[in-house]
mmCIF file of C-alpha atoms and ligand atoms in Angstrom:
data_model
loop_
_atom_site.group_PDB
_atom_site.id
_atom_site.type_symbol
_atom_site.label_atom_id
_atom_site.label_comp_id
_atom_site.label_asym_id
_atom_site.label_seq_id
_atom_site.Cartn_x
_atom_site.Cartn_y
_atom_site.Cartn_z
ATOM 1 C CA UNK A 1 120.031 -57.745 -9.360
ATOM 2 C CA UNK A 2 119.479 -54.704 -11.373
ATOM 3 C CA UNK A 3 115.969 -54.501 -12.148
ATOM 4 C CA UNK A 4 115.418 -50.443 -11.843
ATOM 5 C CA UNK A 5 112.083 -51.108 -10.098
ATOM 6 C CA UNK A 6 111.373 -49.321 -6.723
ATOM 7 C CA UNK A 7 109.301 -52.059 -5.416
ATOM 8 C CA UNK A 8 111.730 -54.967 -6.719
ATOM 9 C CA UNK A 9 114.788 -52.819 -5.346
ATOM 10 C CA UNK A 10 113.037 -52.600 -1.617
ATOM 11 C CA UNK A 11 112.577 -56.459 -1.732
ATOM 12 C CA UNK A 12 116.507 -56.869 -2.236
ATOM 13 C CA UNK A 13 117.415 -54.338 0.195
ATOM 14 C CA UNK A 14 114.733 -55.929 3.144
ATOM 15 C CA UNK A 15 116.488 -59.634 2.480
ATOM 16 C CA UNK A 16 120.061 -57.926 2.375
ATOM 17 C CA UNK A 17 118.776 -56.796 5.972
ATOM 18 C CA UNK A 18 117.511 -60.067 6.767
ATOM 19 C CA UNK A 19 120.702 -61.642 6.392
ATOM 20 C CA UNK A 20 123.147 -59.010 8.275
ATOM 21 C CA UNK A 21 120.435 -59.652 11.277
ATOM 22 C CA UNK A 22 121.496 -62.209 13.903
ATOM 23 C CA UNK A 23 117.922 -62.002 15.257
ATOM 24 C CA UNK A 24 115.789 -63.589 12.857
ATOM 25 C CA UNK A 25 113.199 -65.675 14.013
ATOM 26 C CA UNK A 26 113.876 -69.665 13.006
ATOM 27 C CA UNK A 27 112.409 -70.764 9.956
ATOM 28 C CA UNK A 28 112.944 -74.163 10.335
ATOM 29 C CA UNK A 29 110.043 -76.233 9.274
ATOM 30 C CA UNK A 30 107.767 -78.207 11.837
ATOM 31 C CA UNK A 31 109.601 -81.189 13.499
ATOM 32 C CA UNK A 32 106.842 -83.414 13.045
ATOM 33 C CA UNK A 33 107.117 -83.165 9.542
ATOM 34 C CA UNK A 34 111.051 -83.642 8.874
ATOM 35 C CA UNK A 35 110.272 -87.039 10.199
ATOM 36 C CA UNK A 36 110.371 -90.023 7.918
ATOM 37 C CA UNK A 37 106.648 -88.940 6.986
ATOM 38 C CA UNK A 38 103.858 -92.067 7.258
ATOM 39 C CA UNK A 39 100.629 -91.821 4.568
ATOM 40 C CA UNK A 40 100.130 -88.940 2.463
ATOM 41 C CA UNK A 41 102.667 -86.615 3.829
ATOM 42 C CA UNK A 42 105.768 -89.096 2.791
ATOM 43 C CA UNK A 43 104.434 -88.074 -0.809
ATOM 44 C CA UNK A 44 106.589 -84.769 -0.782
ATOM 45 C CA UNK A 45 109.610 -84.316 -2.351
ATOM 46 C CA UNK A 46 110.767 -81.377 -0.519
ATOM 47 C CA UNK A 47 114.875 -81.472 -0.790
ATOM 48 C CA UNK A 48 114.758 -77.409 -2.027
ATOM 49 C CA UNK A 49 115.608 -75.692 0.848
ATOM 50 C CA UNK A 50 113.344 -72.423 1.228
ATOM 51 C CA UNK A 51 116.060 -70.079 0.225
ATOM 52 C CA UNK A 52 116.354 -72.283 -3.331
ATOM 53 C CA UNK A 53 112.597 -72.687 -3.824
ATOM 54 C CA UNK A 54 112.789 -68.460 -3.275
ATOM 55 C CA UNK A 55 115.507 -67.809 -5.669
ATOM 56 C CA UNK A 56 115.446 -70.095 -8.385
ATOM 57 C CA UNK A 57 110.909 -70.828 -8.556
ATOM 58 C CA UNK A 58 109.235 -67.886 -7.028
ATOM 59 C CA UNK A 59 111.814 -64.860 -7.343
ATOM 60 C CA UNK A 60 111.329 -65.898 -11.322
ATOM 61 C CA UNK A 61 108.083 -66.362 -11.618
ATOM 62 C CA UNK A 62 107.224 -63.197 -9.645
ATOM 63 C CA UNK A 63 109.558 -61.433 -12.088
ATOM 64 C CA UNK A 64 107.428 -62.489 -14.972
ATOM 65 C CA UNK A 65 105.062 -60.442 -13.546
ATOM 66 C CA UNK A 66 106.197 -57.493 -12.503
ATOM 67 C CA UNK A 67 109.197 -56.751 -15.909
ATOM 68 C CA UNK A 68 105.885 -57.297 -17.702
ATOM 69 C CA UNK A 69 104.127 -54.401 -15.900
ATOM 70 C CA UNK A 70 103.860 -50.750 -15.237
ATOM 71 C CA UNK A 71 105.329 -47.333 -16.663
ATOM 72 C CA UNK A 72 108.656 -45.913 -16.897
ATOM 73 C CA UNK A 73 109.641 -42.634 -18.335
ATOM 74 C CA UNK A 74 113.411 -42.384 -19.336
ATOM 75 C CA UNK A 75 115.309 -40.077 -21.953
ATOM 76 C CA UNK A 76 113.394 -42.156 -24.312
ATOM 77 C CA UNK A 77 110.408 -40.692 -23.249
ATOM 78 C CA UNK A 78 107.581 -42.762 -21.499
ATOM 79 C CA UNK A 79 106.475 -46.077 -22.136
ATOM 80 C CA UNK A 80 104.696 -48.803 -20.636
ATOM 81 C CA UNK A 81 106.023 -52.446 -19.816
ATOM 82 C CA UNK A 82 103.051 -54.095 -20.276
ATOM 83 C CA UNK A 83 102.943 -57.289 -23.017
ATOM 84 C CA UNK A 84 102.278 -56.253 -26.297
ATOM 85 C CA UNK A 85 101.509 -59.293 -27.877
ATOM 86 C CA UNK A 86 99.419 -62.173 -27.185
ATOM 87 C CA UNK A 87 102.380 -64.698 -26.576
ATOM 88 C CA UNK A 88 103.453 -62.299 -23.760
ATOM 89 C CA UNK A 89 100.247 -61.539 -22.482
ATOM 90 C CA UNK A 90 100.315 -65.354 -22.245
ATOM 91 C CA UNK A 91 103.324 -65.635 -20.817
ATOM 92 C CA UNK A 92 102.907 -62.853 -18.057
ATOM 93 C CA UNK A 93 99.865 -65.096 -17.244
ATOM 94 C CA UNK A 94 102.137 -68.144 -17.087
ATOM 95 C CA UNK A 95 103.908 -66.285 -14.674
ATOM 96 C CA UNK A 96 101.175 -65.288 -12.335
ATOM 97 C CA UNK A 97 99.423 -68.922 -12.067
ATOM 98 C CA UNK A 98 103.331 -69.973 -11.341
ATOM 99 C CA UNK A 99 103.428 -67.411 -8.274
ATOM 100 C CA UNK A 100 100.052 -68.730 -7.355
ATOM 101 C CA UNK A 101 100.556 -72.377 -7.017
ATOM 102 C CA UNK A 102 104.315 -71.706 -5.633
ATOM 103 C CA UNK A 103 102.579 -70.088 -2.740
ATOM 104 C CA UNK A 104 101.119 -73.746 -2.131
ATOM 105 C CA UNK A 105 104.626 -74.980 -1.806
ATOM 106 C CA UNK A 106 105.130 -72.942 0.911
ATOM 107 C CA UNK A 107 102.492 -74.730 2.761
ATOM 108 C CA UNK A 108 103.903 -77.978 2.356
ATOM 109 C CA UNK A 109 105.025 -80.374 5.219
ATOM 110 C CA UNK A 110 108.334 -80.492 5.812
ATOM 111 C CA UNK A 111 108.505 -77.334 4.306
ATOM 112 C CA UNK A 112 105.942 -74.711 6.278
ATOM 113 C CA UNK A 113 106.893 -72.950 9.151
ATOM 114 C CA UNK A 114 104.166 -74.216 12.139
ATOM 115 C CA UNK A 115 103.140 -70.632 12.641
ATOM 116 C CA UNK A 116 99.139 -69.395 11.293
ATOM 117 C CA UNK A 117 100.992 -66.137 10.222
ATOM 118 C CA UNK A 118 102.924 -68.158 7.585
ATOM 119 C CA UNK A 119 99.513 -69.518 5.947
ATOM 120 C CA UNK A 120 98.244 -66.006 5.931
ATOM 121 C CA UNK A 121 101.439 -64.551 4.527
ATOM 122 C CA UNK A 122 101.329 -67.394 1.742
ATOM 123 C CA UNK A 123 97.491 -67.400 1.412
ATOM 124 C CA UNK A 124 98.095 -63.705 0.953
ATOM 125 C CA UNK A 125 100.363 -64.162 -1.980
ATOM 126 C CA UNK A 126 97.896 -66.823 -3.637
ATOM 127 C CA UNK A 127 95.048 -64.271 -3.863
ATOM 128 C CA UNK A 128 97.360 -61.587 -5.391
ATOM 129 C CA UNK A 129 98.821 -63.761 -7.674
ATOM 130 C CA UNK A 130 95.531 -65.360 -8.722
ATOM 131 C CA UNK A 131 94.440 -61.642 -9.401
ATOM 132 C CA UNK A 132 97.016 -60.969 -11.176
ATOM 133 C CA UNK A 133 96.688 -64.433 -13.372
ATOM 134 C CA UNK A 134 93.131 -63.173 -14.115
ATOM 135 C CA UNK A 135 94.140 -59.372 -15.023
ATOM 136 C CA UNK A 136 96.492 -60.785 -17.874
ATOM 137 C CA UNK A 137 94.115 -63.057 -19.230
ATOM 138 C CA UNK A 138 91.429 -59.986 -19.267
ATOM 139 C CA UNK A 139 94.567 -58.279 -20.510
ATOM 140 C CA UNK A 140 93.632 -55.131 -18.330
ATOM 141 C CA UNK A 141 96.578 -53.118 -17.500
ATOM 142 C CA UNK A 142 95.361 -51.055 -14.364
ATOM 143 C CA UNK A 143 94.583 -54.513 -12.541
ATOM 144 C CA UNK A 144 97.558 -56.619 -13.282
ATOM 145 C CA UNK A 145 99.623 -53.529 -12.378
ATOM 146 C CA UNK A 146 97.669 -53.435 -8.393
ATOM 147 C CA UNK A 147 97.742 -57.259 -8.247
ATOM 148 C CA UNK A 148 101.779 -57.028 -8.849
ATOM 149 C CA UNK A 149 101.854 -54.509 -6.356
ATOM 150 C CA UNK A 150 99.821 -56.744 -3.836
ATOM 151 C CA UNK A 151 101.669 -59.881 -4.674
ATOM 152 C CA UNK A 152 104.775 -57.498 -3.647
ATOM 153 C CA UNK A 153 103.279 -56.315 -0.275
ATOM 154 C CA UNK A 154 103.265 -60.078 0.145
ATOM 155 C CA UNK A 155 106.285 -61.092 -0.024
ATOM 156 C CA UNK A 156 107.577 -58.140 1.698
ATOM 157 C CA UNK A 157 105.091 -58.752 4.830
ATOM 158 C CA UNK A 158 106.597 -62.223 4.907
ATOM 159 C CA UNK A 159 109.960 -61.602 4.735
ATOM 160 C CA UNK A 160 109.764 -58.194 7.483
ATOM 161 C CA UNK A 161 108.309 -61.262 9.637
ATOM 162 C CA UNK A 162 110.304 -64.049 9.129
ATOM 163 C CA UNK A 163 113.804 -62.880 7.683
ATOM 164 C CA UNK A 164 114.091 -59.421 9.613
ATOM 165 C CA UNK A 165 112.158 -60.487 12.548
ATOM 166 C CA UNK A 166 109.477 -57.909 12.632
ATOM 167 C CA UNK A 167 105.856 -57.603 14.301
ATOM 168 C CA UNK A 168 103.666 -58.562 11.468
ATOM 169 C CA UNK A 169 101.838 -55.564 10.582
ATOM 170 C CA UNK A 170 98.099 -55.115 10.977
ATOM 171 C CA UNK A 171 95.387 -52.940 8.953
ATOM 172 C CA UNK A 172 94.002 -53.551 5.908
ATOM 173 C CA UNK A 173 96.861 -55.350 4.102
ATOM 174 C CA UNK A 174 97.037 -58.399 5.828
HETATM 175 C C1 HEC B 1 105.383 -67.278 3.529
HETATM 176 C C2 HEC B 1 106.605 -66.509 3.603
HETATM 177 C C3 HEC B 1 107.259 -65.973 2.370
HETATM 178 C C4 HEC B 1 106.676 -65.426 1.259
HETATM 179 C C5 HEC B 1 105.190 -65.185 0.990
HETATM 180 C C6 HEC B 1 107.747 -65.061 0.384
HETATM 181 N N1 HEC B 1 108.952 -65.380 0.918
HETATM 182 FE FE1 HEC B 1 110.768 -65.123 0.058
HETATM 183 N N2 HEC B 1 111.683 -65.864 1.689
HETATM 184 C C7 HEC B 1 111.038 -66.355 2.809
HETATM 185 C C8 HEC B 1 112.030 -66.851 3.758
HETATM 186 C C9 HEC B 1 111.747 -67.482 5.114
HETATM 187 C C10 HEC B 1 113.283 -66.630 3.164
HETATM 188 C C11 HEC B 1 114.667 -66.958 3.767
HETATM 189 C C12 HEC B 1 115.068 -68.355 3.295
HETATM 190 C C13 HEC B 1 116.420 -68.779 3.857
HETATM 191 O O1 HEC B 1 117.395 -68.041 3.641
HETATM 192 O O2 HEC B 1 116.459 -69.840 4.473
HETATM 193 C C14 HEC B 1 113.025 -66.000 1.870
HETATM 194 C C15 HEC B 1 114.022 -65.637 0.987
HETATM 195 C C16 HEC B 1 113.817 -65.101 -0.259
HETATM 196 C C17 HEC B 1 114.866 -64.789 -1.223
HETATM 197 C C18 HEC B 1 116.352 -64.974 -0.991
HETATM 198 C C19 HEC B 1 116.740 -66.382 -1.441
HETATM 199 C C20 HEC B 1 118.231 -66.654 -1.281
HETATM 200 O O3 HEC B 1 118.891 -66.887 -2.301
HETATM 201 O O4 HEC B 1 118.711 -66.603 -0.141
HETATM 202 C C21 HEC B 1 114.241 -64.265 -2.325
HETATM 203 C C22 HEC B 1 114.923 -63.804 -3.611
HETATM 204 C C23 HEC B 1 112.830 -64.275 -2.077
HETATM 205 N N3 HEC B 1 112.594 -64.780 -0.811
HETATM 206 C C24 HEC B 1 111.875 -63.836 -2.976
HETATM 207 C C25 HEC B 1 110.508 -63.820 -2.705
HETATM 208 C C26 HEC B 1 109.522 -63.276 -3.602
HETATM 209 C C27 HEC B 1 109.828 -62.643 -4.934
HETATM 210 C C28 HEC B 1 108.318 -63.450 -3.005
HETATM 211 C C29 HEC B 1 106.948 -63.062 -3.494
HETATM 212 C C30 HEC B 1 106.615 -63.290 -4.882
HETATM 213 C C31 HEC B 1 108.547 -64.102 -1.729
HETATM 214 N N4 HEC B 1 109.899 -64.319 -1.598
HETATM 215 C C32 HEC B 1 107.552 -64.458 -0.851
HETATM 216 C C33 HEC B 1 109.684 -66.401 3.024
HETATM 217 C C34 HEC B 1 108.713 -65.935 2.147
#
């Protein structure tokens, strides 16, 4: 996964540390809902395990976001990342309302972990993401760059919790 992005690089390296730790909290989902599931909740289709709705829905749509974003100076000089056409401002904002309703898969029974910390981890990804979805379509660079870097502090607060096993943080981000 060679993206050259700081923020994209840290995400690799916390969930290369999530798997070499024995520790990790369990992720399984609540029992209640594994269940053959009576009324409304039997309505889910949830056979993607987490780690395949991660890699193959959200990982992508996130990076439809953030390849579309930001600055890079290399020996050819600087230049930015950001769409320059409508069909990939469009797409970029594909991207972002994908992110944002992906983050309402995570909440699904069956799939959720019973814990209020994983709504507010997910919750905190569907604001960022919805911010970002509304930056594209204003097209404004300086605010879909911040709302990639909050859909980032996301996903990182979520996986320090429940891949690495760490005390959630508090302050201001969460
Ligand atoms: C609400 C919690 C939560 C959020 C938010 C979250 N993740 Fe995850 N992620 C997990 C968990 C739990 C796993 C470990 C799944 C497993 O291995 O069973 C994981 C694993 C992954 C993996 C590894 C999948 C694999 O192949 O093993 C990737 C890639 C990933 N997440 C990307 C992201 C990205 C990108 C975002 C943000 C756009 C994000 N995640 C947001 C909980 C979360």
């Amino acid at each position: 996964m060679i993206k050259g992005r700081t923020r994209v690089a840290l995400l690799a390296s916390a969930l290369i540390g999530g798997a070499l730790s024995g520790c990790a909290p369990s992720t399984e989902p609540q029992k209640e809902d594994t269940a053959p599931a009576a009324g409304a909740e039997g309505a889910y289709r949830t056979e993607l395990s987490m780690a395949e709705l991660m890699a193959h829905v959200l990982d992508h749509a996130a990076d439809g976001v953030w390849l579309n974003q930001g600055w890079v100076v290399d020996d050819k000089g600087e230049r930015e990342l950001f769409p320059t056409t409508e069909a990939g401002w469009l797409a970029a904002e594909n991207s972002a309302a994908t992110v944002a309703e992906t983050a309402n898969l995570l909440l699904l029974p069956g799939r959720r972990v019973d814990d209020e910390h994983w709504t507010d981890h997910a919750h905190a990804l569907h604001k960022a993401s919805l911010e970002a979805m509304k930056a594209a379509e204003a097209r404004d660079k300086q605010a879909f760059f911040d709302a990639g870097g909050a859909m980032y502090v996301a996903c990182r607060d979520c996986h320090q919790e429940y891949i690495l096993g760490e005390e959630p943080m508090s302050g201001p981000q969460r």
